Tab-separated table of C-alpha atoms in Angstrom:
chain	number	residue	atom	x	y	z
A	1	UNK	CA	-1.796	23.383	-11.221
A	2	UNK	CA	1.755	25.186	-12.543
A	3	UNK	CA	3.606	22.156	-12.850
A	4	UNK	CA	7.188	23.235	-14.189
A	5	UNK	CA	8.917	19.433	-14.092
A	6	UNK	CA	8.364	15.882	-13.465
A	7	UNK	CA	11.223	13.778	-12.536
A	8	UNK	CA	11.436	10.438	-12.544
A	9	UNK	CA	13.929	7.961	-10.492
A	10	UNK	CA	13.647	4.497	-10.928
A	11	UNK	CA	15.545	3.047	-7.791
A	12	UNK	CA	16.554	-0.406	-6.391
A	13	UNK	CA	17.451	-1.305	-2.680
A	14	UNK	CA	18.125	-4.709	-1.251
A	15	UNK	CA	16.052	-6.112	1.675
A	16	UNK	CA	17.188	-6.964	5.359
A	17	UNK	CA	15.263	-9.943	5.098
A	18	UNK	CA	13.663	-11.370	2.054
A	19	UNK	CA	9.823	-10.966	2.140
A	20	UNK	CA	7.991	-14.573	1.093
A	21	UNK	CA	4.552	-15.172	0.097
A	22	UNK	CA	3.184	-18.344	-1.772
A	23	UNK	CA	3.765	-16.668	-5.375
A	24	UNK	CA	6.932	-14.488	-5.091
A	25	UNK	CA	10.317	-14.265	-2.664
A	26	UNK	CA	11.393	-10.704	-2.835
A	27	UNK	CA	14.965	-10.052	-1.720
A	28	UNK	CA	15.593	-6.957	-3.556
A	29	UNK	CA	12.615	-3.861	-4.085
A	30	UNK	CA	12.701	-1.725	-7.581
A	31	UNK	CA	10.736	1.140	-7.547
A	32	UNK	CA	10.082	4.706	-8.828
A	33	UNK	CA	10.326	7.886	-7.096
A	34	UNK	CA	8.424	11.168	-8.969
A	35	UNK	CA	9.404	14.532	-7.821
A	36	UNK	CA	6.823	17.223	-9.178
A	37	UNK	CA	8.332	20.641	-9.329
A	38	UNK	CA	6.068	23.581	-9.127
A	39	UNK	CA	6.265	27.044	-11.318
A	40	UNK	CA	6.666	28.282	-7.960
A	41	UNK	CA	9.200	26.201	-6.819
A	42	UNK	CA	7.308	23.930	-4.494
A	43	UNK	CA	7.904	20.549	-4.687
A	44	UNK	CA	6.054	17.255	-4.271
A	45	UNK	CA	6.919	13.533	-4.154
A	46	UNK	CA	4.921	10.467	-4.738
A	47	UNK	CA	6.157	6.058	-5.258
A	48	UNK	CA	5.581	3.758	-8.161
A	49	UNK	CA	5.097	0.726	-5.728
A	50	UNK	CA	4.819	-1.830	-8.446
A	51	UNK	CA	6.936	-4.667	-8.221
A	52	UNK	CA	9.470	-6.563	-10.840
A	53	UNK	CA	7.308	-8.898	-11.706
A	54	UNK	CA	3.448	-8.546	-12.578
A	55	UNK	CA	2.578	-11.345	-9.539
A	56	UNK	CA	1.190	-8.544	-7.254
A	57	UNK	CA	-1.072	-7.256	-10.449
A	58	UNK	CA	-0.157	-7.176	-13.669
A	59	UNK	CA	1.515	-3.469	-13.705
A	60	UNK	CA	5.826	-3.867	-12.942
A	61	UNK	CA	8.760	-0.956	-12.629
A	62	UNK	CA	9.109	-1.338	-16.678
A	63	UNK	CA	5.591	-1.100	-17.566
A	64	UNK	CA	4.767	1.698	-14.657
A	65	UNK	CA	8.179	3.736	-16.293
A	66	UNK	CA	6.955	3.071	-19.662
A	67	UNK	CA	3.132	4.226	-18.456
A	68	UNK	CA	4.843	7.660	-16.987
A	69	UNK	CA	6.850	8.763	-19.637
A	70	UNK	CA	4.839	8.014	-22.849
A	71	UNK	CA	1.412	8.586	-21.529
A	72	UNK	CA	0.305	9.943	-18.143
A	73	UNK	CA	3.478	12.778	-18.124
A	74	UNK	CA	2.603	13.862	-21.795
A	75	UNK	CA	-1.256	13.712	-21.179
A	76	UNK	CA	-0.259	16.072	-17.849
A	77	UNK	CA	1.814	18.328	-19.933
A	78	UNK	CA	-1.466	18.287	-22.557
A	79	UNK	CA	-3.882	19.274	-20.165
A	80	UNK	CA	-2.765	20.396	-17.025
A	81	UNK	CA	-5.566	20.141	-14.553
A	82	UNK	CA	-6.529	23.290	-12.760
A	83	UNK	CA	-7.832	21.700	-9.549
A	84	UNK	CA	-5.994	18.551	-8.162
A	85	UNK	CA	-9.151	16.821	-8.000
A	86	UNK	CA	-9.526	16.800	-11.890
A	87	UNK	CA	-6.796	14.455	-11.876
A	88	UNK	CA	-7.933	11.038	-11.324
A	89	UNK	CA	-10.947	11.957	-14.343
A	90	UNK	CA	-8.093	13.539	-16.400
A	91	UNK	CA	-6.099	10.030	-15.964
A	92	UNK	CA	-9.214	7.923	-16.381
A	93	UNK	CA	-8.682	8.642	-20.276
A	94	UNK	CA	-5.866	5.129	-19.824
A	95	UNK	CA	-7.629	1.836	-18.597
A	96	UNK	CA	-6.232	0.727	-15.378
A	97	UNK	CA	-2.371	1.014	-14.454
A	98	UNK	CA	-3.260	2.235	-11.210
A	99	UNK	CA	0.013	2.290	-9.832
A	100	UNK	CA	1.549	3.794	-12.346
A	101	UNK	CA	-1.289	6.693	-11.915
A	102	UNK	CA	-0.895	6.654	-8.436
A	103	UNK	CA	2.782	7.962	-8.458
A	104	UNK	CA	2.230	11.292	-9.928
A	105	UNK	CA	-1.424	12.012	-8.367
A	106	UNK	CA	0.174	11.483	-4.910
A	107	UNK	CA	2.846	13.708	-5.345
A	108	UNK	CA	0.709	16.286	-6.466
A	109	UNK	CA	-1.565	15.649	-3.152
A	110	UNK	CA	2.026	16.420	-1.329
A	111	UNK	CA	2.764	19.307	-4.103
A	112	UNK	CA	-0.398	20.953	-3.095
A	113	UNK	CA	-0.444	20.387	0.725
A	114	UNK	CA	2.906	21.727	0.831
A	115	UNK	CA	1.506	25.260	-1.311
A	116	UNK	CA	-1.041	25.411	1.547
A	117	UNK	CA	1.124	25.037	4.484
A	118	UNK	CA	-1.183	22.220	5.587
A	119	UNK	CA	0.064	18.453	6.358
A	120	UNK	CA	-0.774	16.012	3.978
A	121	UNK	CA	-2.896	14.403	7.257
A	122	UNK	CA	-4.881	17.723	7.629
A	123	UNK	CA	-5.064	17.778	3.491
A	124	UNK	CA	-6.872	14.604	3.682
A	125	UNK	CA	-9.244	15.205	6.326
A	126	UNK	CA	-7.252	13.063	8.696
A	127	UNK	CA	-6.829	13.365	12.814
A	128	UNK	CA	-3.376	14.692	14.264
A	129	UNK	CA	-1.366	12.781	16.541
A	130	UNK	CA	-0.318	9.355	15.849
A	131	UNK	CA	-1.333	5.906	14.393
A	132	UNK	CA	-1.517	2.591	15.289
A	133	UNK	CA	1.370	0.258	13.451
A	134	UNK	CA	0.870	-3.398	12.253
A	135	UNK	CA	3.524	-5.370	10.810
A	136	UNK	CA	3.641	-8.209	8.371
A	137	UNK	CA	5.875	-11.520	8.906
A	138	UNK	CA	6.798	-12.654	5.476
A	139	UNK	CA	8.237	-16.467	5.886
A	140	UNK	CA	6.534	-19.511	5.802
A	141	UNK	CA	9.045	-21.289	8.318
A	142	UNK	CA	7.686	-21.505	11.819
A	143	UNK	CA	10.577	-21.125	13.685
A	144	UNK	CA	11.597	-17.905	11.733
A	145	UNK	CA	8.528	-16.378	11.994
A	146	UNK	CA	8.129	-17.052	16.035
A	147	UNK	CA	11.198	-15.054	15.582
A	148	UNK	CA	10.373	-12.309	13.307
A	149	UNK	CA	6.937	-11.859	15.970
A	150	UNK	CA	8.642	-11.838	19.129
A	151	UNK	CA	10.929	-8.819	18.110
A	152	UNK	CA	7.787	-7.254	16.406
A	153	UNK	CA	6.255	-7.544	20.124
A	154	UNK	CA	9.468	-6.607	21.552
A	155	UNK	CA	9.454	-2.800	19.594
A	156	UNK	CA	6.290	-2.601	19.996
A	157	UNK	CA	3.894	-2.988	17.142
A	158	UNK	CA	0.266	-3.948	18.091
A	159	UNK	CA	-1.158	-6.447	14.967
A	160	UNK	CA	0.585	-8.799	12.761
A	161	UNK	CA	-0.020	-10.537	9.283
A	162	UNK	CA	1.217	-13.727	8.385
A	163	UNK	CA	1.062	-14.888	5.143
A	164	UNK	CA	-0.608	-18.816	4.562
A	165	UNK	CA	-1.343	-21.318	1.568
A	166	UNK	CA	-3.307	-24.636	1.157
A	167	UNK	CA	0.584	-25.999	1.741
A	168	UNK	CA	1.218	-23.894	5.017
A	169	UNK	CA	-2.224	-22.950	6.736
A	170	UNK	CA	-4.040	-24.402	9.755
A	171	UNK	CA	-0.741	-25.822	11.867
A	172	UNK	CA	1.293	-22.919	11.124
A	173	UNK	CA	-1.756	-20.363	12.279
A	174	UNK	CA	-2.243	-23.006	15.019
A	175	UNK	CA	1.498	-23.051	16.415
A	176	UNK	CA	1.468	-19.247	16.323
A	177	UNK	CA	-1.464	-18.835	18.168
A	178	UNK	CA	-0.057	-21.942	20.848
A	179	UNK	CA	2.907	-19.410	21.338
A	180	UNK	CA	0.903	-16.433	21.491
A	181	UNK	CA	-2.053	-16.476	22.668
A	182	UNK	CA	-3.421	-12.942	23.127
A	183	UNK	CA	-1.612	-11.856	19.745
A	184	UNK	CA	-3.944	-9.492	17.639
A	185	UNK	CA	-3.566	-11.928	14.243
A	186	UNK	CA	-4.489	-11.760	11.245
A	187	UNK	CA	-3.440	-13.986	8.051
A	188	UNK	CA	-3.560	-12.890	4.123
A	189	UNK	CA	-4.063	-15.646	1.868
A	190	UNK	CA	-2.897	-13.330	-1.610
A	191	UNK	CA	-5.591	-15.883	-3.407
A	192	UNK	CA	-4.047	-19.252	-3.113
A	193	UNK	CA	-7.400	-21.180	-2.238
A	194	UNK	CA	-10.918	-21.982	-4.490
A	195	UNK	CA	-14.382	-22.695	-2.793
A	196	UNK	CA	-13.136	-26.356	-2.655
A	197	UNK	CA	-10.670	-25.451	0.549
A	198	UNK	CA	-13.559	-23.973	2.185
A	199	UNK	CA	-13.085	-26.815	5.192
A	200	UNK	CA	-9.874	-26.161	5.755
A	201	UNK	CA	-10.575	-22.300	5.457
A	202	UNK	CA	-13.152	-22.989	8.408
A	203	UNK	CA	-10.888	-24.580	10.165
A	204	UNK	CA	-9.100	-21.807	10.661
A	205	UNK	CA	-12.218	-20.338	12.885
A	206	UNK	CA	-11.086	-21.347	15.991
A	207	UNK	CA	-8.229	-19.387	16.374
A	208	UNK	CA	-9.756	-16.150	17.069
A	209	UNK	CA	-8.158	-14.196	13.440
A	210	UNK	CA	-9.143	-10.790	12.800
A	211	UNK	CA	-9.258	-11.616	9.492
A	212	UNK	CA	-8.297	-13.693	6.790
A	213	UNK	CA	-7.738	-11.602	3.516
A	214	UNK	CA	-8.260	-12.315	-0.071
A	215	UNK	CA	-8.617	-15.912	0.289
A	216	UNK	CA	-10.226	-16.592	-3.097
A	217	UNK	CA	-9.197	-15.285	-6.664
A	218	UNK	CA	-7.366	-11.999	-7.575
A	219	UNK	CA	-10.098	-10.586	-9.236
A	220	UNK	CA	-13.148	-12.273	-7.342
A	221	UNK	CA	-16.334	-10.443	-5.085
A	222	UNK	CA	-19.407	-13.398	-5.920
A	223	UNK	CA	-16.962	-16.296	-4.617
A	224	UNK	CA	-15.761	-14.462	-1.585
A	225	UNK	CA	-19.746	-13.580	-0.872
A	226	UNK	CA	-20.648	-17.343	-0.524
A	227	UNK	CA	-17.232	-18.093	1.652
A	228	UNK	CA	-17.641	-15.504	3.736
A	229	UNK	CA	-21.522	-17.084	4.506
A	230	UNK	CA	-19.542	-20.140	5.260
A	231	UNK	CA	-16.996	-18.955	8.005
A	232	UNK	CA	-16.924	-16.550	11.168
A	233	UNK	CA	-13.777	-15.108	10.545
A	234	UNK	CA	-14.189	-11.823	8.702
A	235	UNK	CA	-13.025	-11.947	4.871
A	236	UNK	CA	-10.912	-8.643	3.881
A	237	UNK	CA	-10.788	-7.936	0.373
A	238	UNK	CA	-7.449	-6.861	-1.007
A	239	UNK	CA	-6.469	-7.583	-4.796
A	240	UNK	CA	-10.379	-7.420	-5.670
A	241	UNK	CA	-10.752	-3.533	-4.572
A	242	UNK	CA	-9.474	-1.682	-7.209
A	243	UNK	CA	-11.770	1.236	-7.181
A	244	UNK	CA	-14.612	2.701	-5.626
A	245	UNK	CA	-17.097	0.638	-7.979
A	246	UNK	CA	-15.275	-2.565	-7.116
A	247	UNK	CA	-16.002	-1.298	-3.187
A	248	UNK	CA	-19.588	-0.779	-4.030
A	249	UNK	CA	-20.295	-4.049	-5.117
A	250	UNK	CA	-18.593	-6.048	-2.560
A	251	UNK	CA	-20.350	-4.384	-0.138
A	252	UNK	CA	-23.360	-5.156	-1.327
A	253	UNK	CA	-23.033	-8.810	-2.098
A	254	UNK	CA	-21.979	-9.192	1.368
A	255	UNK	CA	-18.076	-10.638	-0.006
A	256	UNK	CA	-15.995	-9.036	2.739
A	257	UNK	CA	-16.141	-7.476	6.487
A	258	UNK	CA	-13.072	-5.197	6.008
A	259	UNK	CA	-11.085	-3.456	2.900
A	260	UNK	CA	-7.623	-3.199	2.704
A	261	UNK	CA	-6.802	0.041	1.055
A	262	UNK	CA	-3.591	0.761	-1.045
A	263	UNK	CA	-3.057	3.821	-2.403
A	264	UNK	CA	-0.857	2.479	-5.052
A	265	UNK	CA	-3.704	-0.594	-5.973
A	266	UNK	CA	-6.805	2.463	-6.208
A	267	UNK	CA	-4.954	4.643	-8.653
A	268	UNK	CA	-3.768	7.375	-5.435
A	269	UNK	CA	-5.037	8.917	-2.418
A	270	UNK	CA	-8.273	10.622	-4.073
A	271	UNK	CA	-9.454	7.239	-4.799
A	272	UNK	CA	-8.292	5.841	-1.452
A	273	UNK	CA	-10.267	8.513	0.212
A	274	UNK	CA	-13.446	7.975	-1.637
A	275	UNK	CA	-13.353	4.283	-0.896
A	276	UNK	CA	-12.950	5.458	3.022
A	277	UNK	CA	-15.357	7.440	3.164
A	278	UNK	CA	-18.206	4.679	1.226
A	279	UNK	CA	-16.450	2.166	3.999
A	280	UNK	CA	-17.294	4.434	6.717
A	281	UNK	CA	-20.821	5.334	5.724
A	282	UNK	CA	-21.826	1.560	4.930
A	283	UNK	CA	-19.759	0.321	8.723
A	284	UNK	CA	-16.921	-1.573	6.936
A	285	UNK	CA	-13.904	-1.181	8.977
A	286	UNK	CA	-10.795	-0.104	6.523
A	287	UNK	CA	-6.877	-0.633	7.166
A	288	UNK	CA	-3.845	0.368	5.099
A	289	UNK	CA	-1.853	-2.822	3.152
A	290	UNK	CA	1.631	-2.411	2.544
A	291	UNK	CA	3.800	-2.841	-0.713
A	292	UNK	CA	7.451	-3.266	1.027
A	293	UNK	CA	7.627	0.457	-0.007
A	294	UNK	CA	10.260	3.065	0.445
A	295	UNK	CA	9.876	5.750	2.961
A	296	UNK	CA	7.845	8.178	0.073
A	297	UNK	CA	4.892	5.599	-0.221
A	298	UNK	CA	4.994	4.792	3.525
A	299	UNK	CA	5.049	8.765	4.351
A	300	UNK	CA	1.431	8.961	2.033
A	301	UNK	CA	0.023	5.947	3.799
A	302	UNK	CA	0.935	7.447	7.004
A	303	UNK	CA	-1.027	10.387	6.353
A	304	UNK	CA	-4.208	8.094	5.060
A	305	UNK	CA	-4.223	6.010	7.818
A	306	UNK	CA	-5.040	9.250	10.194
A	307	UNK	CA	-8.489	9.006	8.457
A	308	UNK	CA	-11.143	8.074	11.438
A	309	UNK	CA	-12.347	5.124	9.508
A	310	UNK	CA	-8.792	3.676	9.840
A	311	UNK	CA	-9.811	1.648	13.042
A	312	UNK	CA	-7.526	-0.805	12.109
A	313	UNK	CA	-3.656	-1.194	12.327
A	314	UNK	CA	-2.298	-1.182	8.670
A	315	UNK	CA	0.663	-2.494	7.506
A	316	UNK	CA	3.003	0.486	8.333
A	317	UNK	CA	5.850	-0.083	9.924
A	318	UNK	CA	8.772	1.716	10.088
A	319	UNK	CA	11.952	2.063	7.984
A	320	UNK	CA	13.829	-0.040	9.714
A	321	UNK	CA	11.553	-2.970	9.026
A	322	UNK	CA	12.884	-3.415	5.578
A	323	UNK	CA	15.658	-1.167	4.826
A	324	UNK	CA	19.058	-0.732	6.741
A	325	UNK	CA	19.102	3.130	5.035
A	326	UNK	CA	15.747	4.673	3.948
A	327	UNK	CA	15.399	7.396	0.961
A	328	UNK	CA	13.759	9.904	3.492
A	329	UNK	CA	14.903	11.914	6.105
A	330	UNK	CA	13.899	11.643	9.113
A	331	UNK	CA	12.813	7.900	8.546
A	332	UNK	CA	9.867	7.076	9.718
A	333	UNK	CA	9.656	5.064	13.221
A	334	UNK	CA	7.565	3.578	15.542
A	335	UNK	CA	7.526	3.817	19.275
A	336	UNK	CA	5.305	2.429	21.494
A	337	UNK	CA	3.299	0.834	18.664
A	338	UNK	CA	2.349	3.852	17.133
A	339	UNK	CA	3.843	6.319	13.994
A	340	UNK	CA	3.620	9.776	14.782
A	341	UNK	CA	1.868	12.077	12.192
A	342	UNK	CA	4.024	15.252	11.022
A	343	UNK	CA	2.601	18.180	11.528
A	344	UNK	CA	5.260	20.065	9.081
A	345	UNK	CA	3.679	20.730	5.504
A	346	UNK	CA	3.325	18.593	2.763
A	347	UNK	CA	4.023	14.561	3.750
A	348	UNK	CA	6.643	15.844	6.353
A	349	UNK	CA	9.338	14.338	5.230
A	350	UNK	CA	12.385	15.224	2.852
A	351	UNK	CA	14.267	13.016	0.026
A	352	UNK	CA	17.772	12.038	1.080
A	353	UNK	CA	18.607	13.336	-2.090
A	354	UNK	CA	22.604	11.344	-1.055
A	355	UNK	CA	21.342	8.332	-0.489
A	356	UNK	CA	18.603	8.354	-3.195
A	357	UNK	CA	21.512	9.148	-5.834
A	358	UNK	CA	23.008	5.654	-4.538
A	359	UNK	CA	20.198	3.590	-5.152
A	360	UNK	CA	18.997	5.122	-8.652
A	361	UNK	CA	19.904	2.942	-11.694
A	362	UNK	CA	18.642	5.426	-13.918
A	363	UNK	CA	16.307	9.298	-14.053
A	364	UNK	CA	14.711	11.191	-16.335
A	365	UNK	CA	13.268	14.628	-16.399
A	366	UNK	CA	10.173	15.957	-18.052
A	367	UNK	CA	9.856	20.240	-18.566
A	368	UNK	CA	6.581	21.504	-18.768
A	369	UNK	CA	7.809	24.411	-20.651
């Protein structure tokens, strides 16, 4: 593949709005930016998306960093694939850190689209033109998150997640649906509840979700199978899907209705596009979760999401949903409801290389020769 560099930028921005869920408040977002320089002088970019702290999974920024420099980067330098799809075999060599994986192997996606003059969308397989954009409300107070939804309505995005626990579940879905009635709603659970909530779980029926996702534990497919026999509302797996196997299985047992894809969670966008495509053989709608990214992980799931089995809003907003300054340029936006798909090569957008120097606490760059 004529790799020349890898550089890595491990970067820290504060959020508009802290971003709640049952096991972590997040106020400020580390991450890690990879640029992948070509012999040729192409370039490609791809996000570490792991958080701090392991309470997403169990990879963080330190572990992911640690991951890049003294394994995946050296292995790369080892044995260069020839053929971008040797990658995620080549990488298979290290158990697991999937996000840590994920960072290089999509910025060699955008290293590659950009050498063929193609957008990362038409790369893919994906449709031009735009996609849908959901949006996620991330406090458990009801009067802030009435808030949060009517300016969500008010620029136009067309689904919304809210997050729920055993200690903030059926009256807080219940008082959102009171005050909006014909809202497209869904609510992720990030696996606060066992088979003993399963009453209050169906409870939640009657308000007409599109989903309730990973209800049940982290790592969990046979649970969720016997839930989902218990409720109407569709069960989306998130957490549990961790590769194509994982996908497999669920589907079979009969645990979910939907899959939430992350690129980051699957180890990059050749395993995201694998899962997509079982999904879409077997009728299992797919969407694209979020990881309170920068603008360089939002740009790849931008491009993902223009796969036809998307037929669900993802959690893609745009940069001005978390950040007051985003690391790309232009940032990413949504009118109407919808993100428009670049057309331009590669993901289509450009590191603010300015304001990305203002938010890196520290870099470090790998020569291939």
């Amino acid at each position: 593949m004529n790799i020349w560099s890898i550089k890595l930028h491990h970067i820290k921005m504060p959020l508009k709005v802290p971003f709640s869920t049952h096991l972590e408040t997040v106020s400020e977002r580390e991450g890690i930016i990879v640029e992948v320089t070509g012999k040729d002088g192409s370039k490609g970019c791809g996000e570490g998306v792991a958080f701090s702290s392991p309470w997403y999974t169990e990879e963080t920024v330190s572990t992911s960093w640690h991951m890049l420099k003294d394994f995946l980067i050296p292995l790369l330098k080892k044995r260069t694939p020839e053929h971008l799809g040797e990658t995620e075999k080549l990488f298979s060599f290290f158990r697991r850190n999937h996000m840590a994986k994920a960072a290089i192997e999509s910025a060699l996606w955008d290293l590659e689209a950009r050498r063929k003059g193609l957008s990362l969308s038409a790369f893919l397989g994906g449709c031009g033109g735009s996609i849908p954009s959901g949006v996620v409300v991330g406090t458990p107070n009801i009067k802030a998150a009435v808030g949060q939804i009517e300016t969500f309505l008010d620029k136009g995005y067309t689904r919304v997640k809210i997050k729920i626990s055993p200690e903030n579940d059926v009256a807080f879905v219940a008082e959102i649906r009171r005050q909006f009635p014909n809202l497209d709603l869904m609510a992720d659970a990030n696996s606060a509840y066992t088979l003993e909530d399963v009453d209050k779980l169906k409870a939640l029926d009657e308000y007409g979700l599109m989903m309730i996702e990973q209800p049940l534990g982290n790592d969990d497919i046979v649970d969720h199978a016997s839930l989902q026999k218990k409720i109407s509302t569709p069960i989306c797996l998130d957490e549990s899907i961790v590769s194509l196997d994982d996908a497999v299985k669920a589907i079979k047992l009969g645990s979910c209705r939907v899959i939430n894809i992350k690129p980051g969670r699957v180890g990059g966008l050749g395993p995201a596009k694998k899962i997509h495509d079982y999904c879409r053989k077997h009728h299992i709608p797919v969407w694209c979760g979020g990881m309170i990214e920068f603008g360089v992980s939002r740009a790849h799931n931008v491009a993902l999401a223009s796969l036809p089995g998307f037929t669900i809003p993802g959690d893609i907003s745009g940069s001005d949903r978390y950040w007051e300054k985003d690391i790309i340029t232009p940032e990413i936006v949504v009118e109407k409801g919808r993100i428009k798909i670049p057309e331009r090569p590669g993901l289509g957008f450009d590191l603010d290389f300015r304001r990305l120097k203002e938010v890196t606490l520290a870099q470090e760059e790998f020569m291939f020769e």
